[in-house]
CSV table of C-alpha atoms and ligand atoms in Angstrom, one decimal:
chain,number,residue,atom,x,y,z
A,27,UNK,CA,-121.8,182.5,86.3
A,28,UNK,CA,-120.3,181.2,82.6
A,29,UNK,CA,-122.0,182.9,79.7
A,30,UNK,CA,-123.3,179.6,78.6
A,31,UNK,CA,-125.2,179.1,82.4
A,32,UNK,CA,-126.4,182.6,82.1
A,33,UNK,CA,-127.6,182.0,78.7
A,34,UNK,CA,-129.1,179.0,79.8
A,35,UNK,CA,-131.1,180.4,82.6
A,36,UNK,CA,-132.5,183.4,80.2
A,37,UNK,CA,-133.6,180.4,77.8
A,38,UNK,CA,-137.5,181.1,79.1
A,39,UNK,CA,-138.5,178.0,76.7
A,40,UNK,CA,-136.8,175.7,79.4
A,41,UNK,CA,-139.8,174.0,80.6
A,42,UNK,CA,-142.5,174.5,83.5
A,43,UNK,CA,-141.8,176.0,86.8
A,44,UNK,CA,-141.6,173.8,89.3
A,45,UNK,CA,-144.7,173.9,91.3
A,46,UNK,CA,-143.0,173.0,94.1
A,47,UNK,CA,-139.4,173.2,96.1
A,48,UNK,CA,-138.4,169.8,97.1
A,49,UNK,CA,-137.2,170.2,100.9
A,50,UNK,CA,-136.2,165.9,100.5
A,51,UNK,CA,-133.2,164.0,100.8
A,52,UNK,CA,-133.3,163.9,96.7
A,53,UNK,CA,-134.0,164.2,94.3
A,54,UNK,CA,-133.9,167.6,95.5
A,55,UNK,CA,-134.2,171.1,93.9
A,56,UNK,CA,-132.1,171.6,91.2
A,57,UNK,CA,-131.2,174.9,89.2
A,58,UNK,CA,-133.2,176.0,85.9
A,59,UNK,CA,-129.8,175.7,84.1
A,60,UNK,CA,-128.7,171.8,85.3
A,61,UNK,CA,-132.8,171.2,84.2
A,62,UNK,CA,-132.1,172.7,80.6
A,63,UNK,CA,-128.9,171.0,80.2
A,64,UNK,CA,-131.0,167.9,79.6
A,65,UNK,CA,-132.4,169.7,76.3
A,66,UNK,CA,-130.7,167.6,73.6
A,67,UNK,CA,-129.7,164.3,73.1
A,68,UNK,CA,-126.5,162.7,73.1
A,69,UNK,CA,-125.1,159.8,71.2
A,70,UNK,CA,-123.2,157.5,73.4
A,71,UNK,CA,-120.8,156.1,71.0
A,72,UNK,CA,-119.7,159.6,70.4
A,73,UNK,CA,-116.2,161.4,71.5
A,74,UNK,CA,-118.3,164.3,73.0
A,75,UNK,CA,-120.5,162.7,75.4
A,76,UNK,CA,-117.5,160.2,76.3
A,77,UNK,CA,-115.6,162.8,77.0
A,78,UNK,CA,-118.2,164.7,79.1
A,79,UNK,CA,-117.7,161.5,81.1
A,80,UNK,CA,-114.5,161.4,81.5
A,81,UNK,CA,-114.4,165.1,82.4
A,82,UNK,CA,-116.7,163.9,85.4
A,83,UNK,CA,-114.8,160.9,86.6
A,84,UNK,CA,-111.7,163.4,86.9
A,85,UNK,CA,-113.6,166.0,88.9
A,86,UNK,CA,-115.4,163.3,91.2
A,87,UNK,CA,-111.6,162.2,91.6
A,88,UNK,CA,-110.8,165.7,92.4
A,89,UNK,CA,-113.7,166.4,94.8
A,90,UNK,CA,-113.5,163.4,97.0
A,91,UNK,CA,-108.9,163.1,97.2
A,92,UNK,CA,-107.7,166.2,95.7
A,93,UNK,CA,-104.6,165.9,94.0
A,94,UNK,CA,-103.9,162.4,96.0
A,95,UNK,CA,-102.7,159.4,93.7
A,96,UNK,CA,-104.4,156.4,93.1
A,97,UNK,CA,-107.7,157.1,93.4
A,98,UNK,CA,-110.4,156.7,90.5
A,99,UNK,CA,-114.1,156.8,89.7
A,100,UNK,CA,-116.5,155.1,88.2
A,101,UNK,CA,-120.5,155.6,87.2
A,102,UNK,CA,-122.8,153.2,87.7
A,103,UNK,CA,-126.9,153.2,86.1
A,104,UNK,CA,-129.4,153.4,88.5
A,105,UNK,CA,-130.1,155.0,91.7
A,106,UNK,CA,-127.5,155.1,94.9
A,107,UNK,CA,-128.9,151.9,96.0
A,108,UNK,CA,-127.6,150.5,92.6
A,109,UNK,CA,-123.8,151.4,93.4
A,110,UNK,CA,-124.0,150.3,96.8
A,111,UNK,CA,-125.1,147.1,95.7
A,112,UNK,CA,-122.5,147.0,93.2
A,113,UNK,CA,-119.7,147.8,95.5
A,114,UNK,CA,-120.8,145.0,98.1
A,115,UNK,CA,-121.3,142.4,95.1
A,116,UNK,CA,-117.6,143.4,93.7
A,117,UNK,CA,-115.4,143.9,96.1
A,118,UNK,CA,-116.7,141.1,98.8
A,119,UNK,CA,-114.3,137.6,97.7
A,120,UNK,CA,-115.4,134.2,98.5
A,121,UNK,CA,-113.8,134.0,101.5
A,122,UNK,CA,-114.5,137.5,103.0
A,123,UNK,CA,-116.2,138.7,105.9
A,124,UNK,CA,-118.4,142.0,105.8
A,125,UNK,CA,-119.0,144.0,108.8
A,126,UNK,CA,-121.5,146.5,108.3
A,127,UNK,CA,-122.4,149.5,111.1
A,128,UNK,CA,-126.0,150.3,111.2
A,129,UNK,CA,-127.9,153.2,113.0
A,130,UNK,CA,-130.3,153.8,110.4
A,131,UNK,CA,-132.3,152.2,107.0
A,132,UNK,CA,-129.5,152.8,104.8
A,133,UNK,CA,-126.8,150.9,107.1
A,134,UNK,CA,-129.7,147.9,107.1
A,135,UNK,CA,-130.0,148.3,103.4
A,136,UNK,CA,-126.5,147.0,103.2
A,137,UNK,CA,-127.1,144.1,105.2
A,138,UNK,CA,-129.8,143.0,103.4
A,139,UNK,CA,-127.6,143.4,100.2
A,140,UNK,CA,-125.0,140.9,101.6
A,141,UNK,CA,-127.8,139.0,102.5
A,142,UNK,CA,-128.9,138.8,98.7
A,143,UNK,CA,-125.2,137.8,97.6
A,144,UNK,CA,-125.0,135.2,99.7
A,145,UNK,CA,-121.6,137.3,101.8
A,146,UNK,CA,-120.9,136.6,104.5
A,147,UNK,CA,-121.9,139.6,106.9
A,148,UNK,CA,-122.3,140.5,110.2
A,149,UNK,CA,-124.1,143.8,111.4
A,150,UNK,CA,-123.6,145.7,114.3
A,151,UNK,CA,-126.6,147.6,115.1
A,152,UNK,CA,-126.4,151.2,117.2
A,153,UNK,CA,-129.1,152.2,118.8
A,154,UNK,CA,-130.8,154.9,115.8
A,155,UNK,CA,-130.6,158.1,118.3
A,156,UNK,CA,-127.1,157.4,118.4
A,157,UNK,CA,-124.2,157.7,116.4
A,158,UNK,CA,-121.8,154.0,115.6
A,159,UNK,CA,-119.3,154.3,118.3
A,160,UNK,CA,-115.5,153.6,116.9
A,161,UNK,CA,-114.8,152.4,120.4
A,162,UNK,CA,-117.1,149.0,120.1
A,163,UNK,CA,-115.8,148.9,116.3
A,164,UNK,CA,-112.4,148.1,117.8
A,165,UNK,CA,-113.6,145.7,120.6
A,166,UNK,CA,-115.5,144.4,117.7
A,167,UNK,CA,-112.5,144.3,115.1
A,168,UNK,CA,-110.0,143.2,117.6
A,169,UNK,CA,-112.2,139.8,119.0
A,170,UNK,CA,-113.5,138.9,115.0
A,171,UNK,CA,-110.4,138.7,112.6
A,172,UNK,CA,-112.2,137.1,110.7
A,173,UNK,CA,-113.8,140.7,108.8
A,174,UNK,CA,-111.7,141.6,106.4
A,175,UNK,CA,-114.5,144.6,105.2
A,176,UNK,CA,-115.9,147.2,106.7
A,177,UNK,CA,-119.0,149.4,105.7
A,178,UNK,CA,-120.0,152.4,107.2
A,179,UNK,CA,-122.8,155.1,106.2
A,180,UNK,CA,-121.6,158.4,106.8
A,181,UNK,CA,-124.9,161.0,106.8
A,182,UNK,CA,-127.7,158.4,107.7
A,183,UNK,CA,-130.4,160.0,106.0
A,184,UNK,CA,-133.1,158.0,108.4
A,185,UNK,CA,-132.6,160.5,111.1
A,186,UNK,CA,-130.1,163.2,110.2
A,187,UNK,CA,-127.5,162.1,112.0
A,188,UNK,CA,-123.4,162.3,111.1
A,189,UNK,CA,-121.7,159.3,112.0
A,190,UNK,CA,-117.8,160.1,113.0
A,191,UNK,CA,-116.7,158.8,109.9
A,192,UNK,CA,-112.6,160.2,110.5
A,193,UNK,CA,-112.6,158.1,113.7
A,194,UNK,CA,-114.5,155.0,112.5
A,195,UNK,CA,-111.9,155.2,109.6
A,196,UNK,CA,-108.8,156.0,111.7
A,197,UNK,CA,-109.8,152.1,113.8
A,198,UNK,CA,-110.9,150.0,110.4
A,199,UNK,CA,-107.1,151.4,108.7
A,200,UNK,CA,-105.6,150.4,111.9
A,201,UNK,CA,-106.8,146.8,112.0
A,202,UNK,CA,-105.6,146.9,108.0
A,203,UNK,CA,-109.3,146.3,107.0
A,204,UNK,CA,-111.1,147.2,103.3
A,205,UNK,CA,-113.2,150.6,104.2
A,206,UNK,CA,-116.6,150.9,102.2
A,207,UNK,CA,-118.1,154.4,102.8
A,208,UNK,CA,-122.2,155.1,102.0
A,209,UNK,CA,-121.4,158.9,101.7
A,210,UNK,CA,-124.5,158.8,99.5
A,211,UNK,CA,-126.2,162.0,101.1
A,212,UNK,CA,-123.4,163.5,102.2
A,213,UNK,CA,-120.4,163.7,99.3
A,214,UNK,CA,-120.2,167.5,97.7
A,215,UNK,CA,-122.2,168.8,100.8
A,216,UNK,CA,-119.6,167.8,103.8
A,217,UNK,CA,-115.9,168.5,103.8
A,218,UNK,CA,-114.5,164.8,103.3
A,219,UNK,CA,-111.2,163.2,102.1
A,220,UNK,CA,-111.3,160.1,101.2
A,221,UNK,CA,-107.8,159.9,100.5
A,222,UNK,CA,-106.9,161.2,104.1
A,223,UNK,CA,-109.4,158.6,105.4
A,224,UNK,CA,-107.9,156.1,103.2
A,225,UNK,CA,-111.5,155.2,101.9
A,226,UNK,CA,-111.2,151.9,99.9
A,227,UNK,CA,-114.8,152.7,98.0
A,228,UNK,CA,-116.9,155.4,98.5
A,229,UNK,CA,-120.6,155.8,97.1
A,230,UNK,CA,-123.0,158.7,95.9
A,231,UNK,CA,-125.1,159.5,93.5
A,232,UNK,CA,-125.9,162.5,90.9
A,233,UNK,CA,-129.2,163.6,92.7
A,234,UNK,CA,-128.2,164.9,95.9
A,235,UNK,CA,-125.6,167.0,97.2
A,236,UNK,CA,-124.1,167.6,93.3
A,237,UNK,CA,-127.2,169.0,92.7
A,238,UNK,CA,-128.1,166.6,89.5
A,239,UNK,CA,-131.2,164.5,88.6
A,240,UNK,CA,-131.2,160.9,89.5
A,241,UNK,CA,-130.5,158.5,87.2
A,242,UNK,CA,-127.1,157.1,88.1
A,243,UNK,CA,-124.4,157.1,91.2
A,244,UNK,CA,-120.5,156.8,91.0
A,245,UNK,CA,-117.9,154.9,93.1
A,246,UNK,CA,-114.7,156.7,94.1
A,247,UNK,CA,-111.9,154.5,95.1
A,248,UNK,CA,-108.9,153.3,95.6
A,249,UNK,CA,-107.5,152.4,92.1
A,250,UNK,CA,-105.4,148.8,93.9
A,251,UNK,CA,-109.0,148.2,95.8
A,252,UNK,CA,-110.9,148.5,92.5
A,253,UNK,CA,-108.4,146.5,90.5
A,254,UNK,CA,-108.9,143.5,93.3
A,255,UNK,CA,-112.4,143.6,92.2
A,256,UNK,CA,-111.5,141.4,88.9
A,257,UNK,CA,-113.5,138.6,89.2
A,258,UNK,CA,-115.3,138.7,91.9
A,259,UNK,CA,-118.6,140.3,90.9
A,260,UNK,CA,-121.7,138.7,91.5
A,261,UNK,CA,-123.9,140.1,89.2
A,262,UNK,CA,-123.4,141.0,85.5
A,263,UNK,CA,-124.8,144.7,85.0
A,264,UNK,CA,-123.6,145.5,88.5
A,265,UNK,CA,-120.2,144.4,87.6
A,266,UNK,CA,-117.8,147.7,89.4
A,267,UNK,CA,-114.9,146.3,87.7
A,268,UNK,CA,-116.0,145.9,84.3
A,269,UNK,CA,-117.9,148.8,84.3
A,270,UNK,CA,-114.8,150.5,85.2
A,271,UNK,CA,-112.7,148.7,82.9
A,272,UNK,CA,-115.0,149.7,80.0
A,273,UNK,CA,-114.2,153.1,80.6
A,274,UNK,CA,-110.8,152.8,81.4
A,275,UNK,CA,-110.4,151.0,78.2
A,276,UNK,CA,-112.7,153.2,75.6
A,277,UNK,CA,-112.6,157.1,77.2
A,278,UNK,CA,-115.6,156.9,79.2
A,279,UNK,CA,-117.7,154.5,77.3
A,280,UNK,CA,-120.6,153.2,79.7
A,281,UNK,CA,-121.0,148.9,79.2
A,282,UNK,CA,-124.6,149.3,78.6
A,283,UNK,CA,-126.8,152.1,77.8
A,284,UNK,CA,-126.0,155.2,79.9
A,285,UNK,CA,-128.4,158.0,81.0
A,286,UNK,CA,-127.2,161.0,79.0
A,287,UNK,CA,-129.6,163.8,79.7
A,288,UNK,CA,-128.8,163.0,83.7
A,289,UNK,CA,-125.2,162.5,82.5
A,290,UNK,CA,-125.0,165.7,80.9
A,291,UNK,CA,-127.1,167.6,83.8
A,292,UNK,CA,-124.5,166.3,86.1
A,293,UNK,CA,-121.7,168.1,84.7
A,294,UNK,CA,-123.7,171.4,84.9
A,295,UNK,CA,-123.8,170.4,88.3
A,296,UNK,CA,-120.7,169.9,89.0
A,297,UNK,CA,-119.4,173.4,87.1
A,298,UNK,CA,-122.3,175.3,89.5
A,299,UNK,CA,-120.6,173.7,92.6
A,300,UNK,CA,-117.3,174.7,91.4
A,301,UNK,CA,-118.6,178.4,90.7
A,302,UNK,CA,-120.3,178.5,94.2
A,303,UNK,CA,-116.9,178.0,95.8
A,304,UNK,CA,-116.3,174.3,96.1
A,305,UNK,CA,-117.4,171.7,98.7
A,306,UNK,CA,-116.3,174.1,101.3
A,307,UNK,CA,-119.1,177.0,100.1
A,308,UNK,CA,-121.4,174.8,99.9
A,309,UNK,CA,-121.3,173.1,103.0
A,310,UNK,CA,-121.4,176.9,104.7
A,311,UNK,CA,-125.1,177.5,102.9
A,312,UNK,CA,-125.9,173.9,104.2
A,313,UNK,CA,-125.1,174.2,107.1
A,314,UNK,CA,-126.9,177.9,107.5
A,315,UNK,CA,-130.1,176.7,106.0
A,316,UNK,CA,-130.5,174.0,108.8
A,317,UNK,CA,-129.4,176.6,111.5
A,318,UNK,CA,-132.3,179.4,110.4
A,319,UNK,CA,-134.4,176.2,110.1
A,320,UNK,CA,-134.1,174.9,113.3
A,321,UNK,CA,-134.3,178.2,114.9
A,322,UNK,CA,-137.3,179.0,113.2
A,323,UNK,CA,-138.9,175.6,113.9
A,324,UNK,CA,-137.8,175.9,117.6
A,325,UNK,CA,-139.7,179.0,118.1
A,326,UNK,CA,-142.6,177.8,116.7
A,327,UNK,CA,-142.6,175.0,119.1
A,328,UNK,CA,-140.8,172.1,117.4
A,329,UNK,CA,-138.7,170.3,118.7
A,330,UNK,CA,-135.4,168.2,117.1
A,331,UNK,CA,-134.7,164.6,117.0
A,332,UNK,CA,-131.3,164.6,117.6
A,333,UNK,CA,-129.0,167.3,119.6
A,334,UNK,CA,-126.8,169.4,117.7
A,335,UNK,CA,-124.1,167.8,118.1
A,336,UNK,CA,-124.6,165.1,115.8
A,337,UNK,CA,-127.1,166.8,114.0
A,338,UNK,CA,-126.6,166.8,110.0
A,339,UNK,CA,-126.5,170.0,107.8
A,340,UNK,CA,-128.3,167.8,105.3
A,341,UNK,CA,-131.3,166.5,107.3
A,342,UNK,CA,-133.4,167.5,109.8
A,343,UNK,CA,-135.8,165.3,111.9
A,344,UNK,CA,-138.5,167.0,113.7
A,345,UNK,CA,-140.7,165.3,116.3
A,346,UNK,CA,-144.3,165.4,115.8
A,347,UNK,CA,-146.1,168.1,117.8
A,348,UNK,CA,-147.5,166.4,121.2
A,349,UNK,CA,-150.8,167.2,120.2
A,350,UNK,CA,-153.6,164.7,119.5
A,351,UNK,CA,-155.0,167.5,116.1
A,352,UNK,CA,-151.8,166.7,114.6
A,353,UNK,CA,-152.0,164.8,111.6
A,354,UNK,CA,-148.7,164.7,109.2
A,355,UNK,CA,-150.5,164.2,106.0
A,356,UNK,CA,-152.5,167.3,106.9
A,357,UNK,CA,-149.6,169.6,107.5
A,358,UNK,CA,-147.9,167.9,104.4
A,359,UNK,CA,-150.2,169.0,102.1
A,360,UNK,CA,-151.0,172.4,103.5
A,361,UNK,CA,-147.6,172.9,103.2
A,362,UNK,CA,-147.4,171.5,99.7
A,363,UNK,CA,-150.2,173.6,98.5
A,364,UNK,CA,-147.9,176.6,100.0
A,365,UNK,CA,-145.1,175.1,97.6
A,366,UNK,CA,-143.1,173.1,99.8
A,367,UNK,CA,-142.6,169.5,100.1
A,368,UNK,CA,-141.2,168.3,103.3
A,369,UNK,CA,-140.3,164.3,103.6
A,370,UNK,CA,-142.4,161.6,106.4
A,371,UNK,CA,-140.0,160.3,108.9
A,372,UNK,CA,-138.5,157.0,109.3
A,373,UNK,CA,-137.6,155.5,112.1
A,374,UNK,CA,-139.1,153.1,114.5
A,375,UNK,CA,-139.5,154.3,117.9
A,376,UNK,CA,-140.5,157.9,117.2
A,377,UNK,CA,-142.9,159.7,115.1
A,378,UNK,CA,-141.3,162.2,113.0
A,379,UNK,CA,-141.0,164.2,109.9
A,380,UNK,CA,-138.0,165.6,107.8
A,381,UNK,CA,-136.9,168.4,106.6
A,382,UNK,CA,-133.8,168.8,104.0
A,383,UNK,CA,-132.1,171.9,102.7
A,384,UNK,CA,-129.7,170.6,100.3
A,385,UNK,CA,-130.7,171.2,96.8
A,386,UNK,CA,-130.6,175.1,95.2
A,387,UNK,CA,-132.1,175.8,98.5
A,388,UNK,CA,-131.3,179.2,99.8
A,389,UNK,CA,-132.0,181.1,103.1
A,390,UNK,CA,-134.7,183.1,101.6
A,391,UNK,CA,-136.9,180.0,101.0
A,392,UNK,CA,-136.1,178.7,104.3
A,393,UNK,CA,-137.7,181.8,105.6
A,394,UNK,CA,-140.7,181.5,103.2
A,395,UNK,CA,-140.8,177.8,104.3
A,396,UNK,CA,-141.2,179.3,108.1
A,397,UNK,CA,-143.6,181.9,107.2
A,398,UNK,CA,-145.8,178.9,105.5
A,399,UNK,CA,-145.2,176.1,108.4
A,400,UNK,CA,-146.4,179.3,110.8
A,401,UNK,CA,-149.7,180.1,108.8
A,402,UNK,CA,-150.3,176.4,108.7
A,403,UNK,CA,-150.3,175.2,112.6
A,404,UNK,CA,-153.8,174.5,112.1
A,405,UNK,CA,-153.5,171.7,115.0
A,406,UNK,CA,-153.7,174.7,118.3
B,28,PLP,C1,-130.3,158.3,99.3
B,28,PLP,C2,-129.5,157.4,100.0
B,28,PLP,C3,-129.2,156.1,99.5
B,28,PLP,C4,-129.6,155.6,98.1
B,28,PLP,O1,-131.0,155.7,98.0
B,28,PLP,P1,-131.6,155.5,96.5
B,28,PLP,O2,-133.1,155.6,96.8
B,28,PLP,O3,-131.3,154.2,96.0
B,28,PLP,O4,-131.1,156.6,95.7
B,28,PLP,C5,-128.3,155.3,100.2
B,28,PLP,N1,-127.8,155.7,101.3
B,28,PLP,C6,-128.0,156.9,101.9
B,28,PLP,C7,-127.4,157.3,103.2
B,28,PLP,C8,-128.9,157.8,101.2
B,28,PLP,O5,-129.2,159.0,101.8
């Protein structure tokens, strides 16, 4: 812990306790110190804030290809859904084709976004329980060369589950195709090199495995990739490649207003990963969270969505109890009352609810979240 974090988290005039912990797909918990970070204001014509941002681009660099060359970053306003959008808008040309691989909301989300724009797109739909298989992407790949892009959602939040993004990567590189990645709930949580995957653009955003608040998102990619982007965008605030341009040009100036309290909670974040260990470290307290979750939820007689082996560290789905008592909104705010708030489910064939532990989630409050979903089985 830096002095100034320490300092920070002493600083008792920092604002409310939460009333709750936020067991969600984010926004999600976030430290007392990346809250207080927000406590001033920042000018955003100034060399300090601009610098903050370039500080971040380098670091996002960092996290997502190492020392790799040409790779950059750039921020983008709004939430994730905002820099997926922008990416598909940019980097799709006239004459492009978009393939996008869905199992999930977030892989449909993109659809409908080329749908908006007008690209061309075709989606291949997996079945939800099931993760995209890179075999069909080839048979797929090899019969239409007519897609020159591919987008692929790595974590689909919807259900949990981790799509083999190395091997969906490994067959879009091999045809020579553009590689989009939705890593949105997934980046700073999972192990993942871009640079080894030879990911063309890959999204997130500042409220969920960083630990930030939301408020923006950030492309990582390929510097060429972003470069071809000249041109092309379709919308004017959602431009990728003058927004990146912008702060190429002038030091990590932002084109329009940026969110600076977010901004600046950000880079707390990202110095609290970096002093838990890296990606690495916190991918281990992931990954135990879910583990003592599952357990836990097993023996009180829930059962998973998914099997393990495809089963997230960032998301669990759990089905609902076969039991006709059971009502969700009734265990939901039981369990918020007890200071938790668990997420509804959200796919189509099953009922289910979710359970997260990303976010300054710790094994201790998984095992106070236990200990409250026990005293509240109200349902048998
Ligand atoms: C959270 C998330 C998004 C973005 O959602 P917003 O509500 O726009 O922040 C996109 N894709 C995935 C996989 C996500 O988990």
């Amino acid at each position: 812990m830096t002095a100034r974090h320490s300092e920070l988290l002493a600083n008792k005039e920092s604002g409310p306790d939460n009333p709750y912990l936020l067991l969600t797909p984010g926004p999600l918990s976030t430290s007392p110190s990346v809250r207080a970070a927000m406590l001033r204001d920042w000018c955003t014509w100034d060399d300090d804030y601009n610098q903050l941002v370039q500080n971040i681009r380098r670091r996002l660099v960092s996290l997502a290809a190492g020392a790799s060359e040409g790779y950059t970053s750039v921020l983008m306003q709004g939430s994730g859904t905002f820099c997926v959008e922008a990416v598909i808008s940019s980097a799709m040309p006239k004459d492009g084709k978009l393939l996008v691989l869905t199992n999930g909301a977030y892989g449909d989300r993109i659809a409908k976004i080329a749908a908006v724009h007008g690209i061309a797109a075709e989606h291949m739909d997996f079945p939800e329980l099931e993760p995209v298989s890179p075999d069909r992407l080839a048979e797929k790949l090899e019969q239409d060369s007519a897609i020159t892009h591919v987008a692929a959602v790595h974590c689909e939040t919807t259900t949990g589950m981790l799509n083999p993004i190395e091997q969906i990567a490994g067959v879009v590189k091999r045809f020579g195709k553009v590689l989009i990645i939705d890593a949105m709930s997934s980046f700073g949580g999972i192990p993942l090199d871009a640079a080894a995957l030879e990911a063309d653009f890959l999204v997130s955003s500042a409220n969920k495995c960083i630990q930030g608040v939301p408020g923006f998102g950030f492309v990582i990619a390929k510097t060429a990739s972003l470069e071809a982007c000249k041109g092309r965008g379709r919308s004017l605030s959602l431009d990728l490649f003058d927004q990146w341009e912008t702060m190429e040009k002038h030091g990590g100036k932002w084109r329009f207003t940026s969110p600076t309290h977010t901004v600046r909670a950000f880079y707390q974040a990202l110095v609290e990963l970096e002093e838990e260990g890296g990606v690495e470290a916190r991918y281990k307290r992931y990954a135990a969270n879910q583990r003592l979750l599952v357990e836990g939820m097993e023996e009180l007689g829930f059962a998973c969505l998914l099997p393990a082996r495809w089963q997230s560290p960032i998301i669990t789905s759990f089905r609902y109890p076969d039991h006709p008592a059971f009502r969700f909104e009734t265990f939901y705010e039981r369990l918020k009352q007890a200071g938790f708030v668990i997420y509804p489910g959200k796919i189509s064939q099953t009922e289910t609810f979710r359970i997260g532990n990303i976010g300054e989630v710790y094994a201790e409050d998984i095992k106070r979240l236990l200990q409250a979903v026990r005293a509240n089985i109200y349902w048998r």
